[in-house]
Tab-separated table of C-alpha atoms in Angstrom:
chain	number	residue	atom	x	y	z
A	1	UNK	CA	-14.973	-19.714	-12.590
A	2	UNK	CA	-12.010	-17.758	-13.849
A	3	UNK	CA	-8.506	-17.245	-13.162
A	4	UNK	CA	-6.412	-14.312	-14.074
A	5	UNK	CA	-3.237	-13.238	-12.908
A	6	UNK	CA	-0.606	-10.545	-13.696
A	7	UNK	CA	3.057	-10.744	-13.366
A	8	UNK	CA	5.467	-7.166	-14.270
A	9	UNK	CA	8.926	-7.461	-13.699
A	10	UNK	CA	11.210	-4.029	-13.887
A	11	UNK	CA	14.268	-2.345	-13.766
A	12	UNK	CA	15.677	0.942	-14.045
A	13	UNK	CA	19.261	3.224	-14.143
A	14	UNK	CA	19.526	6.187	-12.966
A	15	UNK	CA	22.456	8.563	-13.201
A	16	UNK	CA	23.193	11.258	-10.624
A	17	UNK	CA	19.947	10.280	-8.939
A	18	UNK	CA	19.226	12.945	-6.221
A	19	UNK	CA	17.882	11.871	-3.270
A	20	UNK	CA	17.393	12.764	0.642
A	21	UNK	CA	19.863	10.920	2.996
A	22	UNK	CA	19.665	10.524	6.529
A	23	UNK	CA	23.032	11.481	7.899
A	24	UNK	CA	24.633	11.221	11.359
A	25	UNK	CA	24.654	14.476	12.925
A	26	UNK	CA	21.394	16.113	14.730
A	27	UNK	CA	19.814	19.526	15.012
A	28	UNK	CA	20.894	22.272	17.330
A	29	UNK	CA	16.932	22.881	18.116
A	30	UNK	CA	15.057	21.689	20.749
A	31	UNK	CA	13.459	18.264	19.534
A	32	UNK	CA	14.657	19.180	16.104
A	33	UNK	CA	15.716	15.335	15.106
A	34	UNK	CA	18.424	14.056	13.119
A	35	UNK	CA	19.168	16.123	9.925
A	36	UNK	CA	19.060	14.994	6.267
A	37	UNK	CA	21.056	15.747	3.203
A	38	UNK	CA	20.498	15.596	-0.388
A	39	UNK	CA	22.678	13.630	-2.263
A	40	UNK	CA	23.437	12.854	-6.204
A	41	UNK	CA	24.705	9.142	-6.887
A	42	UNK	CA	23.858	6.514	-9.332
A	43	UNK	CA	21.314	3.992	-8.383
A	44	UNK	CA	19.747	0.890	-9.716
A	45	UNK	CA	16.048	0.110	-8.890
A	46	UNK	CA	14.238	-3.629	-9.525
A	47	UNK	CA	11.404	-5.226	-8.552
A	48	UNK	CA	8.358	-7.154	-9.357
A	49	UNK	CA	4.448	-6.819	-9.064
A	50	UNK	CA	2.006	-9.833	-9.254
A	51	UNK	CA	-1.764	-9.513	-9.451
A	52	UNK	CA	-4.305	-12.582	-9.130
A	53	UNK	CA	-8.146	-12.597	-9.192
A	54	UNK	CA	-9.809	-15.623	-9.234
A	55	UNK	CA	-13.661	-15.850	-9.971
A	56	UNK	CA	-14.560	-18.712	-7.066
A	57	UNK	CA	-18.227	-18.333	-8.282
A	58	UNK	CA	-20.791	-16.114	-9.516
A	59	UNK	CA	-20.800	-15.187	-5.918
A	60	UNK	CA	-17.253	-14.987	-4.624
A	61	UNK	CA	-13.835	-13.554	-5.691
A	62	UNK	CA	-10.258	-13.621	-4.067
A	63	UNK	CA	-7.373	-11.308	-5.413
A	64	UNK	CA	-4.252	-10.812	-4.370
A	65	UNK	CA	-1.444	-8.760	-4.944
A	66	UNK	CA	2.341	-8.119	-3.958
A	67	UNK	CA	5.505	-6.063	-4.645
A	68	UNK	CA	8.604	-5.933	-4.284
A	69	UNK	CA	11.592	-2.957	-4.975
A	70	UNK	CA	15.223	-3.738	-4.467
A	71	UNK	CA	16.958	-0.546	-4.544
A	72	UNK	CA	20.728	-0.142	-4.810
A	73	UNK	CA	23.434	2.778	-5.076
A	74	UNK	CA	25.779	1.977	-7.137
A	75	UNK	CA	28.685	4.514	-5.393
A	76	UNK	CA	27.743	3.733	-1.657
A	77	UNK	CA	27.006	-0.422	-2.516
A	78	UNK	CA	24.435	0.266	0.034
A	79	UNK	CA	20.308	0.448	-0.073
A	80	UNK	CA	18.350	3.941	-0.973
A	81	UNK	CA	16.827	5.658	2.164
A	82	UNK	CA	13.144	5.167	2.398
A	83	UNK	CA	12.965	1.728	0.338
A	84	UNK	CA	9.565	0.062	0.346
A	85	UNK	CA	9.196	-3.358	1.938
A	86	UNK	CA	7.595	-6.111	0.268
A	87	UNK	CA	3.791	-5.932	0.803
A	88	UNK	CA	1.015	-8.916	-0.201
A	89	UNK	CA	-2.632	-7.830	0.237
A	90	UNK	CA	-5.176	-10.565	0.168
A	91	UNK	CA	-9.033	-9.933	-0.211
A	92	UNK	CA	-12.235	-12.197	-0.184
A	93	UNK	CA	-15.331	-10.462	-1.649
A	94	UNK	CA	-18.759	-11.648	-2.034
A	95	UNK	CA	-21.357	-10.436	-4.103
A	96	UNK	CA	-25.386	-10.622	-4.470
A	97	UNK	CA	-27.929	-8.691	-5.687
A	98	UNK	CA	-30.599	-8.100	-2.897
A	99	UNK	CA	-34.512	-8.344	-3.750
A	100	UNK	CA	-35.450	-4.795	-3.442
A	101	UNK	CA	-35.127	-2.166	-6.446
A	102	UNK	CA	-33.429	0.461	-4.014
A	103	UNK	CA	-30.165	-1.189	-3.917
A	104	UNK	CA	-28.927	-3.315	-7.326
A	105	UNK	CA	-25.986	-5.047	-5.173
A	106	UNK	CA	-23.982	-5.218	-2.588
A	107	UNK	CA	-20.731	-6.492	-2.192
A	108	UNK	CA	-18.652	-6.792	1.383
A	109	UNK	CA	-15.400	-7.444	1.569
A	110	UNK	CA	-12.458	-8.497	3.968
A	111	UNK	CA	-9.012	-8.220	3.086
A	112	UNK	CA	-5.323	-8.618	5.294
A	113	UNK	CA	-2.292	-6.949	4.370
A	114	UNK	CA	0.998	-8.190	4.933
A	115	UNK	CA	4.350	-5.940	5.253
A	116	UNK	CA	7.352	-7.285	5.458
A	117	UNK	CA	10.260	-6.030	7.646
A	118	UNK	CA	12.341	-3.714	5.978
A	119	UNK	CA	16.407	-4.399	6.941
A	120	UNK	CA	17.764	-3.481	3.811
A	121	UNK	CA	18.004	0.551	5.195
A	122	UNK	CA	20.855	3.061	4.181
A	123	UNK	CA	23.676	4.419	6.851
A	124	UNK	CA	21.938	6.158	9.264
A	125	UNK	CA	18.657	4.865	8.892
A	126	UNK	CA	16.928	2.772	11.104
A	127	UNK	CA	15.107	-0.834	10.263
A	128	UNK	CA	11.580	-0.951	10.365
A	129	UNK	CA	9.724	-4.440	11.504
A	130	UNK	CA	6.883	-6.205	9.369
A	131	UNK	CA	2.903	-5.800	10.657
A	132	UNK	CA	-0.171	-6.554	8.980
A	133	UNK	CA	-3.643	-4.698	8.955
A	134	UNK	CA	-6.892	-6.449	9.104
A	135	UNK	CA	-9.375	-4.291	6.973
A	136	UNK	CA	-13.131	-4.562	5.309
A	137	UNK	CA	-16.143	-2.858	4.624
A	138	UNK	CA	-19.074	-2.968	2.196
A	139	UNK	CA	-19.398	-1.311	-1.663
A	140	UNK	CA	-23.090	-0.724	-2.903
A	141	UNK	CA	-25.056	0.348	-6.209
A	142	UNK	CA	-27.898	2.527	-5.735
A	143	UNK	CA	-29.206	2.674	-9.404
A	144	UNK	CA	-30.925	6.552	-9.664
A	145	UNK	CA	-32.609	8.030	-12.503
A	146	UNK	CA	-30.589	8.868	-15.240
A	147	UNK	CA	-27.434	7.244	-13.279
A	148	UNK	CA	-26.057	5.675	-10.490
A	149	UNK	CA	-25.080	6.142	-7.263
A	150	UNK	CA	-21.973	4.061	-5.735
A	151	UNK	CA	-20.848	4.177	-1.974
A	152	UNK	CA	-18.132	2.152	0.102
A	153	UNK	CA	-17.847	1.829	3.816
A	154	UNK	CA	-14.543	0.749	4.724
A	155	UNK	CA	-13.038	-0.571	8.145
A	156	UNK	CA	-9.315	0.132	7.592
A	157	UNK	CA	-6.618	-1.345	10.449
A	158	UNK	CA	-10.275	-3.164	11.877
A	159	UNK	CA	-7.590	-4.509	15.113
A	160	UNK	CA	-5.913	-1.184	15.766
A	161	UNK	CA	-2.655	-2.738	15.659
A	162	UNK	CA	-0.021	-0.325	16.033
A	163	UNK	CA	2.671	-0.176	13.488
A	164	UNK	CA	5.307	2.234	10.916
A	165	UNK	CA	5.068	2.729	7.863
A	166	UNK	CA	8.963	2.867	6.371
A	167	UNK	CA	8.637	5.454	3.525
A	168	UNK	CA	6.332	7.649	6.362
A	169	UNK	CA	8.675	10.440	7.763
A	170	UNK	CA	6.052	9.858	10.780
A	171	UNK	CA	8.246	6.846	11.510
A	172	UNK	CA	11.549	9.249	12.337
A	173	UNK	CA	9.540	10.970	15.187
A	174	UNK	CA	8.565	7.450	16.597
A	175	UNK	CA	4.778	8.125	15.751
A	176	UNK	CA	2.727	5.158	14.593
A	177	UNK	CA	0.472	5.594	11.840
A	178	UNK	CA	-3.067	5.716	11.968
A	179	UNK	CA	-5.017	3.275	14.133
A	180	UNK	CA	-8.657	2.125	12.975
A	181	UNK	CA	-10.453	4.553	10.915
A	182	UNK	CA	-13.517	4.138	9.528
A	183	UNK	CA	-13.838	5.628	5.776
A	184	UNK	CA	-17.589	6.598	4.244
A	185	UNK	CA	-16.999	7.024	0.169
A	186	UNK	CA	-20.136	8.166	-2.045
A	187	UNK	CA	-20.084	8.657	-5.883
A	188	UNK	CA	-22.424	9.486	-8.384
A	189	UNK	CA	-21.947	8.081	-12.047
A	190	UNK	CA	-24.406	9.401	-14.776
């Protein structure tokens, strides 16, 4: 068994910070959507990431991670525009090396992801509500001569659950993001 874990704090100033702000008018154009302007003020980001990984077993391994950004600007006392929510991902992985020589080992994996609401929006721009994504898949080591040959099949959003992503411009259009997609990843190391 072992236990490692990861905490980074930080914080940044930023004069005349330019950034794009929804504002209240709309376009002329057919299904042209509200209209954004850039703006210069000074801001203040914080936040924190934590990482954990804990060995279980030989066999098993759980990790987690999370953040967290607080953004402020400092002339409007109000939230950027397009502010991350807090997110924690959770995954469970198990490994084993199978008794044939064609593969060396395979390791499948489940993991959930958990995003939190985001209320803390900017004038103008709408809140965005929490979801969280049921994913998995399988990584394998094909060992070749003179290298070897890695390869990941990965069930992402496994429930199709509907949701917006805040930081997605998708999200101003009322467009969800992506529903269950299946990814197929192959790479050769020598």
């Amino acid at each position: 068994q072992s236990w490692e874990q990861r905490i980074s704090v930080f914080s940044s100033y930023f004069q005349n910070y330019i950034y794009l702000n929804p504002s209240a008018q709309f376009s002329p154009l057919p299904e042209g959507g509200q209209l954004f302007n850039y703006l210069q003020h000074d801001a203040l980001f914080t936040g924190i990431e934590y990482d954990m990984q804990w060995a279980i077993s030989d066999k098993f391994t759980w990790g987690n991670t999370a953040d967290y950004v607080f953004t402020y600007n400092i002339n409007t006392t109000l939230p950027l525009p397009f502010s991350p929510p807090g997110r924690w991902r959770t995954q469970l992985s198990y490994k084993f090396e199978p008794e044939t020589q064609r593969l060396e080992k395979i390791e499948p994996f489940i993991s959930y992801l958990f995003v939190l609401p985001q209320n803390r929006v900017d004038r103008n721009e709408a809140e965005t509500p929490g979801y969280g994504l049921l994913n998995g898949g399988v990584r394998f080591h094909i060992p070749i001569k003179e290298g070897e040959l890695q390869g990941s099949i990965n069930v992402q959003n496994a429930l199709n659950t509907p949701y917006f992503n805040h930081i997605s411009r998708y999200r101003w259009l009322n467009l969800p993001e992506q529903g269950r997609n299946i990814v197929v990843g192959l790479f050769w190391r020598w």
